[in-house]
Coordinates of C-alpha atoms in Angstrom, one line a residue:
M1 CA 15.3 -16.7 -41.8
S2 CA 15.3 -13.7 -39.6
H3 CA 14.1 -11.2 -42.3
K4 CA 10.5 -10.3 -42.4
P5 CA 8.9 -12.1 -45.4
A6 CA 6.8 -10.3 -48.0
I7 CA 3.4 -12.0 -47.8
V8 CA 0.6 -12.5 -50.2
I9 CA -2.8 -13.6 -48.9
A10 CA -5.3 -15.1 -51.4
G11 CA -8.8 -14.1 -50.5
A12 CA -10.3 -11.2 -48.5
G13 CA -12.8 -13.3 -46.5
P14 CA -12.8 -13.4 -42.7
A15 CA -9.7 -15.6 -42.5
G16 CA -7.6 -13.6 -45.0
L17 CA -8.5 -10.3 -43.4
V18 CA -7.8 -11.4 -39.9
A19 CA -4.3 -12.5 -41.0
A20 CA -3.8 -9.3 -43.0
N21 CA -4.7 -7.2 -40.0
M22 CA -2.4 -8.9 -37.6
L23 CA 0.5 -9.1 -40.0
H24 CA 0.2 -5.5 -41.0
R25 CA 0.1 -4.4 -37.4
D26 CA 3.3 -6.3 -36.8
G27 CA 5.1 -4.6 -39.7
F28 CA 4.9 -7.1 -42.5
D29 CA 4.6 -6.3 -46.1
V30 CA 1.2 -7.8 -46.9
T31 CA -0.8 -7.8 -50.1
V32 CA -4.3 -9.4 -50.4
F33 CA -5.6 -10.5 -53.8
E34 CA -9.3 -10.8 -53.9
A35 CA -11.4 -11.9 -56.9
D36 CA -14.5 -9.8 -55.9
A37 CA -14.6 -6.6 -57.8
S38 CA -15.3 -4.5 -54.7
V39 CA -16.3 -4.8 -51.1
T40 CA -20.0 -5.1 -52.0
S41 CA -19.9 -6.5 -55.5
R42 CA -21.0 -10.0 -54.4
D43 CA -23.4 -11.2 -51.7
Q44 CA -21.3 -12.5 -48.8
G45 CA -23.9 -15.0 -47.5
G46 CA -25.9 -15.1 -44.3
M47 CA -25.2 -14.2 -40.7
L48 CA -22.5 -15.6 -38.5
D49 CA -22.4 -16.4 -34.8
L50 CA -18.9 -16.0 -33.6
H51 CA -17.9 -18.3 -30.8
V52 CA -15.8 -17.5 -27.8
P53 CA -13.0 -20.0 -28.2
D54 CA -12.3 -19.3 -31.9
G55 CA -14.0 -16.5 -33.8
Q56 CA -14.1 -14.2 -30.9
L57 CA -10.6 -15.1 -29.8
A58 CA -9.3 -14.4 -33.3
L59 CA -10.8 -10.9 -33.1
K60 CA -9.2 -10.4 -29.7
K61 CA -5.8 -11.3 -31.1
A62 CA -6.4 -8.9 -34.0
G63 CA -7.4 -6.1 -31.6
L64 CA -10.9 -5.8 -33.0
F65 CA -13.0 -7.5 -30.4
D66 CA -14.4 -4.4 -28.8
A67 CA -15.4 -3.0 -32.3
F68 CA -17.1 -6.3 -33.0
M69 CA -19.1 -6.3 -29.8
A70 CA -20.2 -2.7 -30.4
I71 CA -21.9 -3.6 -33.7
A72 CA -22.9 -7.3 -33.2
R73 CA -26.5 -8.2 -32.9
H74 CA -26.7 -9.5 -29.4
D75 CA -30.5 -10.0 -29.5
D76 CA -30.4 -12.4 -32.4
Q77 CA -29.2 -15.5 -30.7
E78 CA -32.5 -17.4 -30.5
L79 CA -32.8 -21.0 -31.8
R80 CA -36.0 -22.9 -32.7
D81 CA -36.2 -26.5 -33.8
I82 CA -39.4 -27.2 -35.6
D83 CA -41.1 -30.6 -36.4
W84 CA -41.0 -31.0 -40.2
A85 CA -44.5 -32.6 -40.5
T86 CA -46.6 -30.8 -37.9
G87 CA -44.8 -27.4 -37.6
A88 CA -44.8 -27.9 -33.8
V89 CA -41.9 -26.3 -31.8
L90 CA -39.6 -29.1 -30.5
L91 CA -37.1 -26.9 -28.9
E92 CA -36.9 -23.1 -28.2
D93 CA -33.8 -21.4 -26.8
I94 CA -34.3 -17.7 -26.2
P95 CA -31.5 -16.2 -24.1
A96 CA -32.5 -13.6 -21.6
P97 CA -31.7 -10.1 -22.6
G98 CA -28.0 -9.3 -22.0
T99 CA -27.0 -13.0 -22.0
G100 CA -25.8 -15.4 -24.6
D101 CA -22.2 -15.6 -25.8
R102 CA -22.6 -16.0 -29.6
P103 CA -23.7 -12.6 -30.9
E104 CA -24.6 -12.5 -34.6
I105 CA -23.1 -10.4 -37.4
D106 CA -23.8 -10.2 -41.1
R107 CA -20.9 -11.3 -43.3
L108 CA -20.7 -8.0 -45.1
V109 CA -20.6 -6.1 -41.8
L110 CA -17.8 -8.4 -40.6
R111 CA -15.9 -7.8 -43.8
E112 CA -16.2 -4.0 -43.4
L113 CA -15.0 -4.3 -39.8
L114 CA -11.9 -6.2 -40.8
L115 CA -11.1 -3.9 -43.7
K116 CA -11.3 -0.7 -41.7
P117 CA -7.8 -0.9 -40.1
L118 CA -6.0 -1.8 -43.3
P119 CA -4.3 0.9 -45.4
A120 CA -5.8 1.6 -48.8
G121 CA -4.3 -0.7 -51.4
T122 CA -3.7 -3.6 -49.1
V123 CA -6.5 -5.4 -50.7
V124 CA -6.3 -5.6 -54.5
W125 CA -9.9 -6.1 -55.7
G126 CA -10.9 -7.8 -58.9
T127 CA -7.7 -9.8 -58.9
R128 CA -7.8 -13.6 -59.0
I129 CA -4.7 -15.8 -58.4
A130 CA -4.4 -18.3 -61.2
Q131 CA -1.3 -20.2 -60.2
V132 CA 1.6 -20.2 -57.7
T133 CA 5.0 -21.4 -58.8
R134 CA 8.7 -20.9 -57.8
T135 CA 11.2 -18.4 -59.1
P136 CA 14.8 -19.5 -59.9
G137 CA 15.8 -17.9 -56.6
G138 CA 13.3 -20.0 -54.6
R139 CA 10.7 -17.2 -53.9
C140 CA 7.0 -17.7 -54.7
A141 CA 5.7 -16.4 -58.0
V142 CA 2.0 -15.6 -57.9
R143 CA 0.6 -15.5 -61.4
L144 CA -2.6 -13.4 -61.6
H145 CA -5.5 -14.0 -63.9
D146 CA -4.5 -11.0 -66.1
G147 CA -1.0 -12.5 -66.7
R148 CA 0.9 -10.3 -64.2
T149 CA 3.2 -11.9 -61.7
H150 CA 3.8 -10.9 -58.1
E151 CA 6.8 -12.3 -56.2
C152 CA 6.8 -12.8 -52.4
D153 CA 8.3 -15.0 -49.7
L154 CA 5.1 -16.5 -48.4
V155 CA 1.6 -17.2 -49.9
I156 CA -1.3 -17.8 -47.5
G157 CA -4.2 -19.5 -49.3
A158 CA -7.4 -18.2 -47.7
D159 CA -9.3 -18.5 -51.0
G160 CA -12.0 -20.9 -50.0
A161 CA -13.1 -24.3 -51.2
G162 CA -12.0 -23.7 -54.8
S163 CA -8.6 -22.6 -53.7
A164 CA -6.0 -21.9 -56.5
V165 CA -3.2 -22.0 -53.9
R166 CA -4.2 -25.5 -52.8
A167 CA -3.3 -26.8 -56.2
A168 CA 0.3 -25.9 -55.6
L169 CA 0.3 -28.2 -52.5
T170 CA -1.9 -31.2 -53.3
D171 CA -4.0 -32.8 -56.0
V172 CA -6.8 -33.4 -53.5
R173 CA -10.0 -31.5 -54.4
P174 CA -13.3 -31.1 -52.5
S175 CA -16.0 -33.5 -53.6
Y176 CA -19.7 -33.1 -53.7
S177 CA -21.5 -34.4 -50.6
G178 CA -24.8 -35.3 -52.4
V179 CA -26.6 -32.5 -50.6
T180 CA -27.5 -29.1 -52.0
F181 CA -28.8 -26.0 -50.2
V182 CA -31.1 -23.6 -52.2
E183 CA -30.9 -20.1 -50.6
L184 CA -34.0 -17.9 -50.7
W185 CA -34.5 -14.3 -49.6
M186 CA -37.3 -12.5 -47.9
T187 CA -37.0 -8.7 -47.4
D188 CA -38.9 -6.3 -45.1
V189 CA -40.0 -9.4 -43.3
D190 CA -41.6 -7.9 -40.2
R191 CA -44.0 -5.8 -42.3
R192 CA -44.6 -8.1 -45.3
H193 CA -44.5 -11.5 -43.6
P194 CA -45.2 -11.0 -39.9
A195 CA -46.1 -14.7 -39.3
I196 CA -42.8 -15.8 -40.7
A197 CA -40.9 -13.1 -38.8
K198 CA -42.5 -14.4 -35.6
R199 CA -41.8 -18.1 -36.4
V200 CA -38.1 -17.4 -37.2
G201 CA -37.8 -15.0 -34.3
H202 CA -34.5 -13.3 -33.6
G203 CA -32.1 -16.0 -34.6
T204 CA -32.2 -19.3 -36.4
L205 CA -35.0 -21.8 -37.2
M206 CA -34.1 -25.4 -38.2
S207 CA -36.2 -28.3 -39.2
L208 CA -34.8 -31.7 -40.2
G209 CA -36.8 -34.3 -42.1
T210 CA -37.2 -37.7 -40.6
G211 CA -38.8 -40.9 -41.8
Q212 CA -40.2 -40.4 -45.3
A213 CA -38.7 -36.9 -45.4
L214 CA -35.2 -38.0 -44.5
G215 CA -32.7 -36.2 -46.7
T216 CA -34.5 -32.9 -46.6
A217 CA -34.2 -29.9 -44.2
L218 CA -35.3 -26.3 -43.9
F219 CA -33.3 -23.6 -42.2
A220 CA -34.0 -19.9 -41.8
Q221 CA -31.9 -17.0 -40.3
R222 CA -32.8 -13.5 -39.4
N223 CA -30.2 -11.1 -40.9
G224 CA -29.9 -7.4 -40.4
N225 CA -32.2 -4.9 -42.1
A226 CA -35.3 -7.1 -41.6
V227 CA -34.1 -9.8 -44.0
V228 CA -34.7 -13.5 -43.6
R229 CA -32.5 -16.0 -45.5
S230 CA -33.9 -19.5 -45.9
Y231 CA -32.2 -22.6 -47.0
A232 CA -34.1 -25.5 -48.5
A233 CA -31.7 -28.5 -48.3
F234 CA -32.1 -31.8 -50.0
R235 CA -30.2 -34.9 -51.2
T236 CA -30.0 -34.7 -55.0
D237 CA -30.6 -37.7 -57.3
A238 CA -28.6 -39.0 -60.3
D239 CA -30.3 -36.7 -62.7
D240 CA -29.0 -33.7 -60.8
T241 CA -25.4 -34.9 -61.4
D242 CA -22.5 -33.9 -59.1
R243 CA -22.8 -30.3 -60.4
P244 CA -26.3 -29.4 -59.2
E245 CA -25.7 -25.7 -59.5
K246 CA -25.7 -26.2 -63.2
A247 CA -28.3 -28.9 -63.5
L248 CA -30.7 -26.9 -61.3
A249 CA -29.9 -23.5 -62.7
N250 CA -33.5 -23.0 -63.8
L251 CA -35.1 -24.3 -60.6
T252 CA -38.4 -22.6 -59.7
K253 CA -40.0 -22.3 -56.3
Q254 CA -42.6 -24.8 -57.5
D255 CA -39.9 -27.3 -58.5
L256 CA -38.4 -26.8 -55.1
L257 CA -41.7 -27.3 -53.2
A258 CA -42.1 -30.6 -55.1
R259 CA -39.0 -31.9 -53.2
F260 CA -40.7 -31.4 -49.9
P261 CA -43.8 -33.5 -50.0
G262 CA -45.6 -33.9 -46.7
W263 CA -43.9 -30.9 -45.0
S264 CA -45.9 -28.6 -42.8
P265 CA -47.5 -25.8 -44.7
T266 CA -46.3 -23.3 -42.1
L267 CA -42.7 -24.3 -42.9
L268 CA -43.2 -24.3 -46.7
T269 CA -44.1 -20.6 -46.6
L270 CA -40.3 -20.1 -46.2
I271 CA -40.2 -21.2 -49.9
E272 CA -43.6 -20.1 -51.2
D273 CA -43.4 -16.5 -49.8
A274 CA -39.7 -15.9 -50.6
D275 CA -38.9 -13.0 -52.9
R276 CA -36.7 -15.2 -55.0
I277 CA -34.2 -18.0 -55.2
A278 CA -30.9 -16.3 -54.5
A279 CA -28.4 -19.1 -55.0
I280 CA -27.9 -22.8 -55.4
R281 CA -25.1 -24.1 -53.1
P282 CA -23.8 -27.6 -53.5
I283 CA -22.2 -28.7 -50.2
V284 CA -18.7 -30.0 -50.8
G285 CA -15.9 -31.1 -48.5
L286 CA -12.3 -32.3 -48.5
P287 CA -11.6 -35.8 -47.2
V288 CA -11.3 -35.8 -43.4
G289 CA -7.7 -35.6 -42.4
T290 CA -6.5 -34.1 -45.7
R291 CA -2.8 -33.1 -45.5
W292 CA 0.0 -32.1 -47.8
P293 CA 3.8 -32.1 -47.6
A294 CA 5.4 -29.2 -45.8
T295 CA 6.3 -26.7 -48.6
P296 CA 8.4 -23.6 -47.9
G297 CA 6.6 -20.4 -48.6
L298 CA 3.1 -21.9 -49.0
T299 CA 0.3 -22.7 -46.6
L300 CA -3.5 -22.8 -46.4
I301 CA -6.1 -21.7 -43.8
G302 CA -9.8 -22.0 -43.5
D303 CA -11.9 -23.7 -46.2
A304 CA -8.9 -23.8 -48.5
A305 CA -7.3 -26.2 -46.0
H306 CA -10.2 -28.1 -44.6
V307 CA -13.6 -27.3 -46.1
M308 CA -16.3 -29.3 -44.3
P309 CA -20.1 -29.4 -44.2
P310 CA -21.8 -26.2 -42.8
M311 CA -22.4 -27.0 -39.2
G312 CA -21.7 -23.6 -37.8
V313 CA -18.0 -23.8 -37.1
G314 CA -16.3 -23.2 -40.5
V315 CA -15.8 -19.4 -40.3
N316 CA -14.9 -19.6 -36.6
L317 CA -12.3 -22.2 -37.3
A318 CA -10.9 -20.2 -40.3
M319 CA -10.5 -17.1 -38.3
L320 CA -8.7 -18.9 -35.5
D321 CA -6.4 -20.5 -38.2
A322 CA -5.5 -17.1 -39.5
A323 CA -4.9 -15.5 -36.1
E324 CA -2.7 -18.3 -34.8
L325 CA -0.7 -18.4 -38.1
A326 CA -0.1 -14.6 -38.0
Q327 CA 0.8 -14.7 -34.4
A328 CA 3.3 -17.6 -35.0
I329 CA 4.9 -15.8 -37.9
A330 CA 5.4 -12.5 -35.9
S331 CA 6.6 -14.2 -32.8
Q332 CA 9.3 -16.5 -34.2
T333 CA 12.7 -15.7 -35.6
D334 CA 12.5 -18.7 -38.0
W335 CA 9.2 -17.8 -39.7
Q336 CA 9.3 -20.8 -42.0
A337 CA 9.5 -23.2 -39.1
A338 CA 6.7 -21.3 -37.4
V339 CA 4.5 -21.7 -40.5
H340 CA 5.1 -25.4 -40.6
A341 CA 4.5 -25.9 -36.9
Q342 CA 1.2 -24.0 -37.0
E343 CA 0.1 -25.7 -40.1
Q344 CA 0.4 -29.1 -38.4
A345 CA -1.4 -27.9 -35.3
M346 CA -4.2 -26.5 -37.6
L347 CA -4.6 -29.7 -39.5
D348 CA -4.7 -31.8 -36.3
R349 CA -7.5 -29.7 -35.0
A350 CA -9.3 -29.6 -38.3
A351 CA -9.2 -33.4 -38.7
E352 CA -11.0 -33.8 -35.4
T353 CA -13.6 -31.1 -36.1
S354 CA -14.2 -32.2 -39.7
A355 CA -14.8 -35.8 -38.6
E356 CA -17.5 -34.6 -36.1
C357 CA -19.2 -32.2 -38.6
T358 CA -19.1 -34.7 -41.4
G359 CA -20.6 -37.5 -39.2
A360 CA -23.4 -35.2 -38.0
F361 CA -24.2 -33.9 -41.5
R362 CA -24.4 -37.4 -42.9
E363 CA -26.7 -38.4 -40.1
W364 CA -28.9 -35.4 -40.7
F365 CA -29.4 -36.3 -44.4
G366 CA -29.3 -40.0 -44.2
L367 CA -26.2 -40.4 -46.2
A368 CA -24.7 -43.9 -46.3

């Protein structure tokens, strides 16, 4: 067990790249397979606020914290809670200049930061893992979507909610929560939509429906380059099925507005004035406390291991998973035992966090 394992990481998201950075730095042979065709081929989603005890700690362990602080948007930490019916401000948190410990960063900018230290070729773009099996000699055989096979000693599944690596460990799959987020974009917001820019401010706006509007919510985030991303969230009905991204594929802004009767007109401008509907995102989650038998040479981190409702902790938790796993592998002679021990610690932590997030999310949307 004393030899350094050859490692494959599935997924070049924040978790996969944190692990790749730390393992490469410590002399491991690391290959990252990523389904995206390139760094910028697919939108990475909205901004992230990285938290001190997890996301920021992971960057410190990876030696990238100072680089992060140099480019993070420290002035975009504002939070506004708005009454859904009246548009009145219920809560406004605007940190004084130079304060606040959760600076924001766009997902693409974070990805570029994490890619910079890695040698060319570490990430193999446009390559999706189809299946993980065993060789006769007990190594892992990673079968790629194009039929090629790559052998290694350890596969780290950082490939998100739809993880192909998870299928080698458990039959448990994420299930649809009953809530869908429709993402809308607004560009050049300060010039084209100054009232919305002022309402969202430099940070996040949230508004949760209550009473007759229970089951609906609106969120908006200021991203870099004068972009505001809004999220119109709602409980779906039986006609939307459990695959709303397909059932609602032709959704228009007028269709979406019809799901928000009685909402304040000032909030509905987040839908009405949007440039377009950018994505339909069903919210899925693994059962709280999901585990799998310890399996030599295979493990999961982040959403592949414990996808939960989006309550602001998922990426932070995933990055900490990755950093602690990489640190454990590099610091122990018996790397297999280190992987197993860290996996159990991760799942213990995730079970507690997932229970809290799932409970709060269900309360927000009035889910039984």
